[in-house]
Short mmCIF file of C-alpha atoms in Angstrom, two decimals:
data_model
loop_
_atom_site.label_atom_id
_atom_site.label_comp_id
_atom_site.label_asym_id
_atom_site.label_seq_id
_atom_site.Cartn_x
_atom_site.Cartn_y
_atom_site.Cartn_z
CA UNK A 81 -33.19 -23.08 -144.04
CA UNK A 82 -34.18 -21.70 -140.66
CA UNK A 83 -37.20 -22.56 -138.50
CA UNK A 84 -38.23 -20.70 -135.34
CA UNK A 85 -41.37 -21.07 -133.24
CA UNK A 86 -42.16 -19.12 -130.07
CA UNK A 87 -45.14 -19.32 -127.71
CA UNK A 88 -45.30 -15.50 -127.55
CA UNK A 89 -46.12 -13.45 -124.46
CA UNK A 90 -49.83 -14.19 -123.96
CA UNK A 91 -50.67 -17.78 -124.91
CA UNK A 92 -50.23 -20.70 -122.50
CA UNK A 93 -49.67 -23.26 -125.27
CA UNK A 94 -47.86 -23.03 -128.62
CA UNK A 95 -50.53 -24.15 -131.08
CA UNK A 96 -48.26 -23.48 -134.07
CA UNK A 97 -46.31 -26.24 -135.80
CA UNK A 98 -43.58 -25.90 -138.39
CA UNK A 99 -41.46 -28.37 -140.33
CA UNK A 100 -38.88 -28.05 -143.09
CA UNK A 101 -36.62 -30.60 -144.73
CA UNK A 102 -34.44 -31.16 -147.77
CA UNK A 103 -35.96 -34.34 -149.23
CA UNK A 104 -33.09 -34.72 -151.69
CA UNK A 105 -30.44 -32.26 -152.95
CA UNK A 106 -32.24 -29.26 -154.41
CA UNK A 107 -35.74 -30.35 -153.32
CA UNK A 108 -37.00 -28.63 -150.18
CA UNK A 109 -40.36 -28.77 -148.43
CA UNK A 110 -41.68 -26.58 -145.62
CA UNK A 111 -44.99 -26.13 -143.80
CA UNK A 112 -46.43 -23.91 -141.07
CA UNK A 113 -49.76 -24.62 -139.34
CA UNK A 114 -51.51 -22.40 -136.78
CA UNK A 115 -54.05 -24.42 -134.79
CA UNK A 116 -57.24 -23.25 -133.14
CA UNK A 117 -59.98 -24.74 -130.99
CA UNK A 118 -59.09 -24.18 -127.35
CA UNK A 119 -58.27 -26.73 -124.62
CA UNK A 120 -55.16 -27.71 -126.58
CA UNK A 121 -57.31 -28.80 -129.52
CA UNK A 122 -55.44 -26.29 -131.71
CA UNK A 123 -52.19 -27.92 -130.68
CA UNK A 124 -53.59 -31.30 -131.76
CA UNK A 125 -54.94 -29.95 -135.06
CA UNK A 126 -51.69 -28.31 -136.16
CA UNK A 127 -49.61 -31.35 -135.17
CA UNK A 128 -51.95 -33.74 -137.02
CA UNK A 129 -51.89 -31.53 -140.10
CA UNK A 130 -48.09 -31.26 -140.22
CA UNK A 131 -47.55 -34.97 -139.47
CA UNK A 132 -50.05 -36.04 -142.17
CA UNK A 133 -48.54 -33.62 -144.69
CA UNK A 134 -45.01 -34.81 -143.89
CA UNK A 135 -45.96 -38.47 -144.36
CA UNK A 136 -47.61 -37.65 -147.70
CA UNK A 137 -44.44 -35.93 -148.94
CA UNK A 138 -41.91 -38.58 -147.85
CA UNK A 139 -40.19 -40.20 -150.80
CA UNK A 140 -40.95 -37.28 -153.14
CA UNK A 141 -38.30 -36.77 -155.85
CA UNK A 142 -37.37 -34.02 -158.29
CA UNK A 143 -38.52 -36.26 -161.16
CA UNK A 144 -42.07 -34.93 -160.72
CA UNK A 145 -43.29 -32.28 -163.16
CA UNK A 146 -44.49 -28.92 -161.84
CA UNK A 147 -48.10 -30.02 -162.43
CA UNK A 148 -47.50 -33.25 -160.49
CA UNK A 149 -46.01 -31.26 -157.61
CA UNK A 150 -49.04 -28.94 -157.58
CA UNK A 151 -51.29 -32.00 -157.35
CA UNK A 152 -49.09 -33.58 -154.65
CA UNK A 153 -49.16 -30.55 -152.36
CA UNK A 154 -52.91 -30.15 -152.85
CA UNK A 155 -53.56 -33.83 -152.09
CA UNK A 156 -51.28 -33.76 -149.04
CA UNK A 157 -53.18 -30.78 -147.59
CA UNK A 158 -56.57 -32.37 -148.39
CA UNK A 159 -55.40 -35.57 -146.69
CA UNK A 160 -54.48 -33.50 -143.61
CA UNK A 161 -57.95 -31.93 -143.74
CA UNK A 162 -59.53 -35.39 -143.68
CA UNK A 163 -57.44 -36.54 -140.70
CA UNK A 164 -58.10 -33.40 -138.63
CA UNK A 165 -61.83 -33.38 -139.50
CA UNK A 166 -62.23 -37.09 -138.63
CA UNK A 167 -60.39 -36.64 -135.32
CA UNK A 168 -62.55 -33.63 -134.44
CA UNK A 169 -65.74 -35.48 -135.40
CA UNK A 170 -64.91 -38.53 -133.29
CA UNK A 171 -63.61 -36.81 -130.13
CA UNK A 172 -65.85 -34.49 -128.15
CA UNK A 173 -62.90 -32.57 -126.65
CA UNK A 174 -61.63 -31.72 -130.15
CA UNK A 175 -64.99 -30.55 -131.51
CA UNK A 176 -64.55 -27.57 -133.87
CA UNK A 177 -60.75 -27.72 -133.87
CA UNK A 178 -58.96 -26.66 -137.03
CA UNK A 179 -55.78 -25.11 -138.30
CA UNK A 180 -54.38 -22.84 -140.96
CA UNK A 181 -51.73 -24.25 -143.26
CA UNK A 182 -49.18 -22.79 -145.64
CA UNK A 183 -46.73 -25.10 -147.41
CA UNK A 184 -44.02 -24.87 -150.05
CA UNK A 185 -42.26 -27.41 -152.27
CA UNK A 186 -39.20 -25.95 -153.99
CA UNK A 187 -36.81 -27.24 -156.67
CA UNK A 188 -33.84 -25.41 -158.20
CA UNK A 189 -35.91 -23.25 -160.55
CA UNK A 190 -39.52 -23.19 -159.38
CA UNK A 191 -41.84 -23.91 -156.49
CA UNK A 192 -45.41 -24.60 -155.45
CA UNK A 193 -47.21 -22.86 -152.58
CA UNK A 194 -50.41 -24.26 -151.06
CA UNK A 195 -52.42 -22.62 -148.30
CA UNK A 196 -55.66 -22.40 -146.33
CA UNK A 197 -56.35 -19.66 -143.76
CA UNK A 198 -54.26 -16.63 -142.81
CA UNK A 199 -50.76 -18.06 -142.43
CA UNK A 200 -48.69 -16.46 -145.18
CA UNK A 201 -45.90 -16.95 -147.70
CA UNK A 202 -43.70 -14.08 -148.89
CA UNK A 203 -40.98 -14.03 -151.53
CA UNK A 204 -37.97 -11.73 -151.22
CA UNK A 205 -36.18 -11.01 -154.49
CA UNK A 206 -33.83 -8.19 -155.48
CA UNK A 207 -34.79 -6.04 -152.52
CA UNK A 208 -38.53 -6.47 -153.00
CA UNK A 209 -41.02 -8.36 -150.81
CA UNK A 210 -44.09 -9.97 -152.41
CA UNK A 211 -46.93 -11.60 -150.49
CA UNK A 212 -47.73 -14.85 -152.32
CA UNK A 213 -50.84 -15.88 -150.40
CA UNK A 214 -54.19 -14.22 -149.84
CA UNK A 215 -55.68 -14.41 -146.34
CA UNK A 216 -58.90 -16.40 -146.07
CA UNK A 217 -60.37 -13.99 -143.52
CA UNK A 218 -63.53 -12.01 -143.05
CA UNK A 219 -61.67 -8.70 -143.07
CA UNK A 220 -59.87 -9.57 -146.31
CA UNK A 221 -63.24 -10.24 -147.94
CA UNK A 222 -64.40 -6.83 -146.67
CA UNK A 223 -61.28 -5.18 -148.10
CA UNK A 224 -61.71 -6.92 -151.46
CA UNK A 225 -65.33 -5.78 -151.70
CA UNK A 226 -64.34 -2.20 -150.80
CA UNK A 227 -66.26 -2.09 -147.52
CA UNK A 228 -63.19 -1.32 -145.41
CA UNK A 229 -59.64 -0.13 -146.13
CA UNK A 230 -56.50 -2.27 -145.56
CA UNK A 231 -55.63 0.08 -142.67
CA UNK A 232 -59.05 -0.51 -141.07
CA UNK A 233 -58.58 -4.26 -141.55
CA UNK A 234 -55.44 -4.20 -139.39
CA UNK A 235 -57.43 -2.86 -136.41
CA UNK A 236 -60.75 -4.57 -137.09
CA UNK A 237 -62.17 -6.35 -133.99
CA UNK A 238 -62.93 -9.47 -136.08
CA UNK A 239 -59.65 -9.58 -137.95
CA UNK A 240 -58.93 -13.12 -136.70
CA UNK A 241 -62.14 -14.63 -138.10
CA UNK A 242 -61.25 -17.13 -140.84
CA UNK A 243 -63.49 -17.81 -143.83
CA UNK A 244 -61.62 -21.04 -144.56
CA UNK A 245 -59.62 -23.41 -142.35
CA UNK A 246 -58.24 -26.95 -142.46
CA UNK A 247 -60.15 -29.62 -140.54
CA UNK A 248 -63.33 -27.71 -139.73
CA UNK A 249 -65.29 -29.05 -142.71
CA UNK A 250 -65.32 -32.33 -144.61
CA UNK A 251 -64.53 -30.54 -147.88
CA UNK A 252 -62.16 -27.61 -148.25
CA UNK A 253 -60.55 -25.75 -151.13
CA UNK A 254 -56.77 -25.34 -151.21
CA UNK A 255 -55.24 -22.30 -152.91
CA UNK A 256 -52.28 -23.46 -155.03
CA UNK A 257 -49.86 -21.27 -156.98
CA UNK A 258 -46.60 -21.83 -158.78
CA UNK A 259 -43.65 -19.48 -158.34
CA UNK A 260 -40.29 -19.00 -159.99
CA UNK A 261 -37.36 -19.67 -157.65
CA UNK A 262 -34.11 -17.98 -158.59
CA UNK A 263 -30.63 -17.73 -157.12
CA UNK A 264 -30.56 -15.65 -153.93
CA UNK A 265 -34.36 -15.62 -153.51
CA UNK A 266 -35.72 -15.96 -149.98
CA UNK A 267 -39.03 -17.55 -149.08
CA UNK A 268 -40.65 -16.66 -145.76
CA UNK A 269 -43.60 -18.68 -144.50
CA UNK A 270 -45.14 -17.69 -141.19
CA UNK A 271 -48.14 -17.78 -138.89
CA UNK A 272 -50.14 -14.60 -138.28
CA UNK A 273 -48.30 -14.25 -134.96
CA UNK A 274 -45.62 -12.66 -137.13
CA UNK A 275 -47.56 -11.01 -139.97
CA UNK A 276 -50.22 -9.42 -137.75
CA UNK A 277 -47.67 -8.03 -135.28
CA UNK A 278 -45.03 -6.45 -137.53
CA UNK A 279 -45.26 -4.50 -140.78
CA UNK A 280 -44.02 -5.56 -144.19
CA UNK A 281 -41.47 -2.75 -143.84
CA UNK A 282 -40.05 -4.38 -140.69
CA UNK A 283 -39.79 -7.71 -142.51
CA UNK A 284 -37.99 -5.99 -145.40
CA UNK A 285 -35.61 -4.23 -143.02
CA UNK A 286 -34.64 -7.58 -141.49
CA UNK A 287 -34.28 -9.55 -144.73
CA UNK A 288 -32.05 -6.94 -146.37
CA UNK A 289 -29.44 -7.08 -143.58
CA UNK A 290 -26.67 -8.92 -145.41
CA UNK A 291 -24.53 -9.25 -142.26
CA UNK A 292 -27.16 -11.55 -140.70
CA UNK A 293 -27.31 -15.22 -141.65
CA UNK A 294 -30.61 -17.04 -142.16
CA UNK A 295 -30.91 -18.17 -138.51
CA UNK A 296 -30.22 -14.66 -137.25
CA UNK A 297 -32.85 -13.21 -139.58
CA UNK A 298 -35.43 -15.72 -138.33
CA UNK A 299 -34.49 -14.91 -134.71
CA UNK A 300 -34.78 -11.19 -135.37
CA UNK A 301 -38.24 -11.53 -136.94
CA UNK A 302 -39.47 -13.46 -133.89
CA UNK A 303 -37.92 -10.87 -131.54
CA UNK A 304 -39.65 -8.02 -133.42
CA UNK A 305 -43.02 -9.77 -133.04
CA UNK A 306 -42.38 -10.30 -129.32
CA UNK A 307 -41.37 -6.64 -128.88
CA UNK A 308 -44.60 -5.60 -130.64
CA UNK A 309 -46.58 -7.46 -127.97
CA UNK A 310 -46.27 -11.14 -128.80
CA UNK A 311 -50.06 -11.50 -128.71
CA UNK A 312 -49.97 -14.89 -130.47
CA UNK A 313 -47.71 -17.85 -131.12
CA UNK A 314 -45.04 -16.93 -133.69
CA UNK A 315 -43.64 -19.34 -136.27
CA UNK A 316 -41.20 -18.45 -139.04
CA UNK A 317 -39.55 -20.58 -141.74
CA UNK A 318 -36.93 -18.95 -143.97
CA UNK A 319 -35.63 -20.72 -147.07
CA UNK A 320 -32.74 -19.34 -149.11
CA UNK A 321 -31.86 -20.27 -152.69
CA UNK A 322 -28.09 -20.21 -152.28
CA UNK A 323 -25.64 -19.53 -155.10
CA UNK A 324 -24.32 -23.07 -155.50
CA UNK A 325 -27.72 -24.59 -156.47
CA UNK A 326 -27.78 -26.37 -153.13
CA UNK A 327 -30.16 -24.75 -150.68
CA UNK A 328 -28.47 -23.22 -147.67
CA UNK A 329 -29.02 -25.26 -144.54
#
């Protein structure tokens, strides 16, 4: 696994948070959160979300069924929502803070992805890149309803407006999906500081470079986002399903 986070070229604070760990052999968890709220409130929101999620996942074993793991990831994210919302409600300086979240829990043959907001998960398999998450954004709603094209969405002045975030409301819905997880698959989870700055083609070009190891691929993705302007904080987690059933560290 590889984790990289960079403040970017514009922001004064890195409001992204990422965490990844092998909880036991063949059971890996990862999360990326992209905070918002100004005056370092975004920094607080993303840290609270990741810390709460991490605590909820500690002690998890492979003995859980896929359905139990879906419930676990959903409950962990909802718990994080409660903590961030309560903190924002009780502290004037954190009013309106929130964060995106995208998380994965992977075993040897399948995985669960949970997300809120516009941080993304992608799966790389057999030379093909698939986006696993759907952005909870205003422009994505406009694209889905046919009002604008995907190309227009990329340049839309309100492309950063979220329709759903963690911690901004008492109740929130988490999108959960199961995935198959096969030998040599790669999972990329990232904040929009990566996905809004570089194209899917650039991600593909990096992931297919067999001479680069996982850390070098993560570094290259961050560098590409910086070269494209680095308008936002950039966080990347790469997980590889290695050949020997153990996940590459």
